[in-house]
Amino acid sequence: MRIAAFVDIEGNTQSFNTSGIVQIYEKVGNTQWDCVGEVPFYIKEGMNLAEIRKNIYAMASQLGNCRILIARRCMGIFNAIFDEELHIRIFLLEGSPIRFLDQVWERVRLDAIEAIKIAEQRKQTEDNIEPVITQIEGCYKINLVKVHEDHASMNSKDILLPFFEKKKFVELEIICLHTPKWIER
C-alpha cells in the first residue's frame, strides 16, 4: 500500500494553496515506511480553475496506484477534484507525515473491512426485501412500511429500483404510508 503526503521544505504537511512536494511512501515489511518517490506540485495565487485542475491531474498521474493523500488543509476545489474526480482520499493532518502513516493505513484498512461488511449485509438484505410473488403469475406485492422498519437506512428507491431492473411483472402492489415522489413522476 502506498500513501502520499503533500509536504513543505521542512517535511511537514502543508495546504494545497502553495507549491510543494508530494512524497510517496510505501510500507516495507510490517513496520517501516520508505519514501519511494517525490512529485512536485506547483500552484500560485491567481491561477484559474483550469490551471489548478491541470496541475492536480499532472501530479496525480505520477502517483501510480496511490489513492491516499495526507495534507494539512484542503479547500473545496481540491476536495472536489481529488475525491470526486480522481477518487483519491484526503486525510487532513498537521506535522510530519511519518508520524501518521500507520494510523492512516489502519483507518483505511478498517474502512475497507466495514465497506465489505456493509456490502455483504446489503446483498443479504436484498434477498429479504424484494417484492414477493402472489398467487397470480406476474403479480407481486411488497410492504414498504415493514421493510423500512427492518432496514431503516434504505429508501424506496434502494428497495424497488433493483426489482424494476431485474423482474418483468404485470402488477406490483406497494403498501406504504405515502407514495414516494419519484414513483409519482
PDB file of C-alpha atoms in Angstrom:
ATOM      1  CA  MET A   1       0.000   0.000   0.000  1.00  0.00           C
ATOM      2  CA  ARG A   2       1.167   3.486  -0.804  1.00  0.00           C
ATOM      3  CA  ILE A   3       0.330   6.745   0.936  1.00  0.00           C
ATOM      4  CA  ALA A   4       1.251  10.168  -0.403  1.00  0.00           C
ATOM      5  CA  ALA A   5       1.806  13.312   1.640  1.00  0.00           C
ATOM      6  CA  PHE A   6       1.955  16.921   0.486  1.00  0.00           C
ATOM      7  CA  VAL A   7       4.850  18.498   2.379  1.00  0.00           C
ATOM      8  CA  ASP A   8       6.769  21.743   2.655  1.00  0.00           C
ATOM      9  CA  ILE A   9      10.540  22.189   2.581  1.00  0.00           C
ATOM     10  CA  GLU A  10      10.778  21.136   6.253  1.00  0.00           C
ATOM     11  CA  GLY A  11       8.927  17.875   5.614  1.00  0.00           C
ATOM     12  CA  ASN A  12       5.680  18.863   7.349  1.00  0.00           C
ATOM     13  CA  THR A  13       2.265  18.602   5.768  1.00  0.00           C
ATOM     14  CA  GLN A  14       1.015  21.725   4.083  1.00  0.00           C
ATOM     15  CA  SER A  15      -2.122  23.091   2.492  1.00  0.00           C
ATOM     16  CA  PHE A  16      -2.774  22.934  -1.235  1.00  0.00           C
ATOM     17  CA  ASN A  17      -2.756  26.705  -1.652  1.00  0.00           C
ATOM     18  CA  THR A  18       1.047  26.742  -2.084  1.00  0.00           C
ATOM     19  CA  SER A  19       3.637  24.814  -4.054  1.00  0.00           C
ATOM     20  CA  GLY A  20       5.427  21.859  -2.526  1.00  0.00           C
ATOM     21  CA  ILE A  21       6.394  18.232  -2.887  1.00  0.00           C
ATOM     22  CA  VAL A  22       4.175  15.166  -2.747  1.00  0.00           C
ATOM     23  CA  GLN A  23       6.153  12.375  -1.125  1.00  0.00           C
ATOM     24  CA  ILE A  24       5.045   8.817  -1.811  1.00  0.00           C
ATOM     25  CA  TYR A  25       5.536   6.307   0.983  1.00  0.00           C
ATOM     26  CA  GLU A  26       5.364   2.553   0.760  1.00  0.00           C
ATOM     27  CA  LYS A  27       5.279   0.114   3.649  1.00  0.00           C
ATOM     28  CA  VAL A  28       8.240  -2.267   3.692  1.00  0.00           C
ATOM     29  CA  GLY A  29       7.537  -5.398   5.686  1.00  0.00           C
ATOM     30  CA  ASN A  30       5.244  -4.819   8.651  1.00  0.00           C
ATOM     31  CA  THR A  31       6.999  -1.948  10.355  1.00  0.00           C
ATOM     32  CA  GLN A  32       8.837   0.515   8.146  1.00  0.00           C
ATOM     33  CA  TRP A  33       7.662   3.141   5.670  1.00  0.00           C
ATOM     34  CA  ASP A  34      10.069   4.251   2.934  1.00  0.00           C
ATOM     35  CA  CYS A  35       9.749   7.299   0.707  1.00  0.00           C
ATOM     36  CA  VAL A  36       9.745   5.758  -2.769  1.00  0.00           C
ATOM     37  CA  GLY A  37       9.145   8.877  -4.807  1.00  0.00           C
ATOM     38  CA  GLU A  38       8.613  12.592  -4.892  1.00  0.00           C
ATOM     39  CA  VAL A  39       6.346  14.549  -7.191  1.00  0.00           C
ATOM     40  CA  PRO A  40       6.491  18.349  -7.392  1.00  0.00           C
ATOM     41  CA  PHE A  41       3.213  20.232  -7.160  1.00  0.00           C
ATOM     42  CA  TYR A  42       3.136  23.803  -8.378  1.00  0.00           C
ATOM     43  CA  ILE A  43       0.438  26.310  -7.553  1.00  0.00           C
ATOM     44  CA  LYS A  44       0.409  30.048  -7.158  1.00  0.00           C
ATOM     45  CA  GLU A  45      -2.063  32.726  -6.224  1.00  0.00           C
ATOM     46  CA  GLY A  46      -4.174  33.910  -9.117  1.00  0.00           C
ATOM     47  CA  MET A  47      -4.243  30.609 -11.018  1.00  0.00           C
ATOM     48  CA  ASN A  48      -7.587  29.940 -12.656  1.00  0.00           C
ATOM     49  CA  LEU A  49      -9.582  26.754 -12.165  1.00  0.00           C
ATOM     50  CA  ALA A  50      -8.385  25.194 -15.425  1.00  0.00           C
ATOM     51  CA  GLU A  51      -4.726  25.715 -14.450  1.00  0.00           C
ATOM     52  CA  ILE A  52      -5.311  24.308 -10.958  1.00  0.00           C
ATOM     53  CA  ARG A  53      -7.095  21.250 -12.352  1.00  0.00           C
ATOM     54  CA  LYS A  54      -4.343  20.696 -14.934  1.00  0.00           C
ATOM     55  CA  ASN A  55      -1.624  20.803 -12.240  1.00  0.00           C
ATOM     56  CA  ILE A  56      -3.552  18.471  -9.933  1.00  0.00           C
ATOM     57  CA  TYR A  57      -4.106  15.958 -12.729  1.00  0.00           C
ATOM     58  CA  ALA A  58      -0.432  16.147 -13.744  1.00  0.00           C
ATOM     59  CA  MET A  59       0.659  15.479 -10.162  1.00  0.00           C
ATOM     60  CA  ALA A  60      -1.924  12.716  -9.618  1.00  0.00           C
ATOM     61  CA  SER A  61      -0.854  10.928 -12.812  1.00  0.00           C
ATOM     62  CA  GLN A  62       2.555  10.414 -11.226  1.00  0.00           C
ATOM     63  CA  LEU A  63       1.146   8.820  -8.059  1.00  0.00           C
ATOM     64  CA  GLY A  64       0.550   5.475  -9.745  1.00  0.00           C
ATOM     65  CA  ASN A  65      -1.845   3.315  -7.764  1.00  0.00           C
ATOM     66  CA  CYS A  66      -1.653   5.527  -4.648  1.00  0.00           C
ATOM     67  CA  ARG A  67      -5.182   6.611  -3.690  1.00  0.00           C
ATOM     68  CA  ILE A  68      -4.463   8.160  -0.273  1.00  0.00           C
ATOM     69  CA  LEU A  69      -3.081  11.643   0.263  1.00  0.00           C
ATOM     70  CA  ILE A  70      -2.227  13.440   3.504  1.00  0.00           C
ATOM     71  CA  ALA A  71      -2.254  17.241   3.590  1.00  0.00           C
ATOM     72  CA  ARG A  72      -2.585  19.956   6.205  1.00  0.00           C
ATOM     73  CA  ARG A  73      -5.693  21.586   4.768  1.00  0.00           C
ATOM     74  CA  CYS A  74      -7.695  21.083   1.627  1.00  0.00           C
ATOM     75  CA  MET A  75     -10.091  23.709   0.299  1.00  0.00           C
ATOM     76  CA  GLY A  76     -13.271  22.996  -1.634  1.00  0.00           C
ATOM     77  CA  ILE A  77     -11.998  22.828  -5.197  1.00  0.00           C
ATOM     78  CA  PHE A  78      -9.167  20.495  -4.194  1.00  0.00           C
ATOM     79  CA  ASN A  79     -11.566  18.231  -2.281  1.00  0.00           C
ATOM     80  CA  ALA A  80     -13.851  18.042  -5.293  1.00  0.00           C
ATOM     81  CA  ILE A  81     -11.063  17.215  -7.723  1.00  0.00           C
ATOM     82  CA  PHE A  82      -9.240  14.701  -5.525  1.00  0.00           C
ATOM     83  CA  ASP A  83     -12.266  12.969  -4.047  1.00  0.00           C
ATOM     84  CA  GLU A  84     -14.946  13.158  -6.726  1.00  0.00           C
ATOM     85  CA  GLU A  85     -12.895  13.197  -9.921  1.00  0.00           C
ATOM     86  CA  LEU A  86      -9.707  11.307  -9.075  1.00  0.00           C
ATOM     87  CA  HIS A  87     -11.057   9.121  -6.237  1.00  0.00           C
ATOM     88  CA  ILE A  88      -8.104   9.980  -4.036  1.00  0.00           C
ATOM     89  CA  ARG A  89      -8.955  10.036  -0.348  1.00  0.00           C
ATOM     90  CA  ILE A  90      -7.619  13.019   1.590  1.00  0.00           C
ATOM     91  CA  PHE A  91      -6.582  12.896   5.252  1.00  0.00           C
ATOM     92  CA  LEU A  92      -6.057  16.264   6.923  1.00  0.00           C
ATOM     93  CA  LEU A  93      -3.220  16.079   9.431  1.00  0.00           C
ATOM     94  CA  GLU A  94      -0.623  18.525  10.662  1.00  0.00           C
ATOM     95  CA  GLY A  95       3.063  17.764  11.127  1.00  0.00           C
ATOM     96  CA  SER A  96       5.449  15.138   9.815  1.00  0.00           C
ATOM     97  CA  PRO A  97       3.547  12.531   7.784  1.00  0.00           C
ATOM     98  CA  ILE A  98       5.818   9.753   9.058  1.00  0.00           C
ATOM     99  CA  ARG A  99       4.043  10.063  12.425  1.00  0.00           C
ATOM    100  CA  PHE A 100       0.624   9.387  10.821  1.00  0.00           C
ATOM    101  CA  LEU A 101       1.272   6.748   8.170  1.00  0.00           C
ATOM    102  CA  ASP A 102       0.430   3.743  10.355  1.00  0.00           C
ATOM    103  CA  GLN A 103      -2.720   5.441  11.688  1.00  0.00           C
ATOM    104  CA  VAL A 104      -3.891   6.364   8.188  1.00  0.00           C
ATOM    105  CA  TRP A 105      -3.142   2.857   6.906  1.00  0.00           C
ATOM    106  CA  GLU A 106      -5.085   1.316   9.802  1.00  0.00           C
ATOM    107  CA  ARG A 107      -8.023   3.671   9.231  1.00  0.00           C
ATOM    108  CA  VAL A 108      -8.157   2.783   5.520  1.00  0.00           C
ATOM    109  CA  ARG A 109      -7.915  -0.921   6.371  1.00  0.00           C
ATOM    110  CA  LEU A 110     -10.778  -0.697   8.904  1.00  0.00           C
ATOM    111  CA  ASP A 111     -12.897   1.359   6.484  1.00  0.00           C
ATOM    112  CA  ALA A 112     -12.369  -1.276   3.788  1.00  0.00           C
ATOM    113  CA  ILE A 113     -13.408  -4.049   6.166  1.00  0.00           C
ATOM    114  CA  GLU A 114     -16.508  -2.065   7.153  1.00  0.00           C
ATOM    115  CA  ALA A 115     -17.382  -1.397   3.495  1.00  0.00           C
ATOM    116  CA  ILE A 116     -17.132  -5.107   2.747  1.00  0.00           C
ATOM    117  CA  LYS A 117     -19.392  -5.917   5.707  1.00  0.00           C
ATOM    118  CA  ILE A 118     -21.967  -3.352   4.578  1.00  0.00           C
ATOM    119  CA  ALA A 119     -21.885  -4.671   1.022  1.00  0.00           C
ATOM    120  CA  GLU A 120     -22.367  -8.227   2.264  1.00  0.00           C
ATOM    121  CA  GLN A 121     -25.232  -7.158   4.543  1.00  0.00           C
ATOM    122  CA  ARG A 122     -26.862  -5.215   1.729  1.00  0.00           C
ATOM    123  CA  LYS A 123     -26.569  -8.244  -0.542  1.00  0.00           C
ATOM    124  CA  GLN A 124     -28.150 -10.454   2.121  1.00  0.00           C
ATOM    125  CA  THR A 125     -30.943  -7.975   2.807  1.00  0.00           C
ATOM    126  CA  GLU A 126     -31.655  -7.553  -0.906  1.00  0.00           C
ATOM    127  CA  ASP A 127     -32.839 -11.141  -0.889  1.00  0.00           C
ATOM    128  CA  ASN A 128     -35.190 -10.343   2.008  1.00  0.00           C
ATOM    129  CA  ILE A 129     -36.574  -7.046   0.748  1.00  0.00           C
ATOM    130  CA  GLU A 130     -37.658  -7.861  -2.763  1.00  0.00           C
ATOM    131  CA  PRO A 131     -41.350  -7.898  -3.576  1.00  0.00           C
ATOM    132  CA  VAL A 132     -42.855 -11.357  -3.267  1.00  0.00           C
ATOM    133  CA  ILE A 133     -44.861 -13.050  -5.959  1.00  0.00           C
ATOM    134  CA  THR A 134     -48.559 -13.507  -5.251  1.00  0.00           C
ATOM    135  CA  GLN A 135     -50.714 -16.439  -6.265  1.00  0.00           C
ATOM    136  CA  ILE A 136     -51.181 -14.853  -9.682  1.00  0.00           C
ATOM    137  CA  GLU A 137     -48.231 -15.163 -12.037  1.00  0.00           C
ATOM    138  CA  GLY A 138     -46.563 -11.814 -12.817  1.00  0.00           C
ATOM    139  CA  CYS A 139     -48.162 -10.118  -9.790  1.00  0.00           C
ATOM    140  CA  TYR A 140     -46.022  -9.073  -6.841  1.00  0.00           C
ATOM    141  CA  LYS A 141     -46.506  -7.200  -3.591  1.00  0.00           C
ATOM    142  CA  ILE A 142     -44.297  -5.508  -1.053  1.00  0.00           C
ATOM    143  CA  ASN A 143     -44.931  -3.863   2.287  1.00  0.00           C
ATOM    144  CA  LEU A 144     -42.560  -0.869   2.325  1.00  0.00           C
ATOM    145  CA  VAL A 145     -43.656   0.018   5.851  1.00  0.00           C
ATOM    146  CA  LYS A 146     -42.390  -3.341   7.132  1.00  0.00           C
ATOM    147  CA  VAL A 147     -39.231  -3.236   5.040  1.00  0.00           C
ATOM    148  CA  HIS A 148     -38.396   0.254   6.377  1.00  0.00           C
ATOM    149  CA  GLU A 149     -38.902  -0.996   9.942  1.00  0.00           C
ATOM    150  CA  ASP A 150     -36.313  -3.722   9.362  1.00  0.00           C
ATOM    151  CA  HIS A 151     -33.970  -1.689   7.117  1.00  0.00           C
ATOM    152  CA  ALA A 152     -34.198   1.949   8.213  1.00  0.00           C
ATOM    153  CA  SER A 153     -31.166   3.030   6.196  1.00  0.00           C
ATOM    154  CA  MET A 154     -32.765   2.034   2.888  1.00  0.00           C
ATOM    155  CA  ASN A 155     -35.164   4.233   0.961  1.00  0.00           C
ATOM    156  CA  SER A 156     -37.849   3.213  -1.510  1.00  0.00           C
ATOM    157  CA  LYS A 157     -35.516   3.654  -4.488  1.00  0.00           C
ATOM    158  CA  ASP A 158     -32.908   1.356  -2.912  1.00  0.00           C
ATOM    159  CA  ILE A 159     -35.606  -1.253  -2.461  1.00  0.00           C
ATOM    160  CA  LEU A 160     -37.642  -1.001  -5.649  1.00  0.00           C
ATOM    161  CA  LEU A 161     -35.241   0.011  -8.436  1.00  0.00           C
ATOM    162  CA  PRO A 162     -33.306  -3.298  -8.397  1.00  0.00           C
ATOM    163  CA  PHE A 163     -36.635  -5.119  -8.658  1.00  0.00           C
ATOM    164  CA  PHE A 164     -37.750  -2.932 -11.596  1.00  0.00           C
ATOM    165  CA  GLU A 165     -34.450  -3.581 -13.371  1.00  0.00           C
ATOM    166  CA  LYS A 166     -34.432  -7.373 -12.847  1.00  0.00           C
ATOM    167  CA  LYS A 167     -38.041  -8.536 -12.984  1.00  0.00           C
ATOM    168  CA  LYS A 168     -40.767  -8.487 -15.575  1.00  0.00           C
ATOM    169  CA  PHE A 169     -44.135  -8.078 -13.913  1.00  0.00           C
ATOM    170  CA  VAL A 170     -47.747  -7.314 -14.661  1.00  0.00           C
ATOM    171  CA  GLU A 171     -48.671  -5.740 -11.339  1.00  0.00           C
ATOM    172  CA  LEU A 172     -46.865  -4.578  -8.214  1.00  0.00           C
ATOM    173  CA  GLU A 173     -48.881  -3.829  -5.089  1.00  0.00           C
ATOM    174  CA  ILE A 174     -46.990  -1.461  -2.786  1.00  0.00           C
ATOM    175  CA  ILE A 175     -48.096  -0.917   0.788  1.00  0.00           C
ATOM    176  CA  CYS A 176     -46.694   2.366   2.064  1.00  0.00           C
ATOM    177  CA  LEU A 177     -47.517   5.341   4.279  1.00  0.00           C
ATOM    178  CA  HIS A 178     -47.183   7.757   1.367  1.00  0.00           C
ATOM    179  CA  THR A 179     -46.485   7.416  -2.339  1.00  0.00           C
ATOM    180  CA  PRO A 180     -42.787   8.160  -2.977  1.00  0.00           C
ATOM    181  CA  LYS A 181     -42.466  11.274  -5.140  1.00  0.00           C
ATOM    182  CA  TRP A 182     -40.107   9.554  -7.577  1.00  0.00           C
ATOM    183  CA  ILE A 183     -42.819   6.970  -8.327  1.00  0.00           C
ATOM    184  CA  GLU A 184     -45.424   9.671  -8.893  1.00  0.00           C
ATOM    185  CA  ARG A 185     -43.228  11.128 -11.635  1.00  0.00           C
TER     186      ARG A 185
END
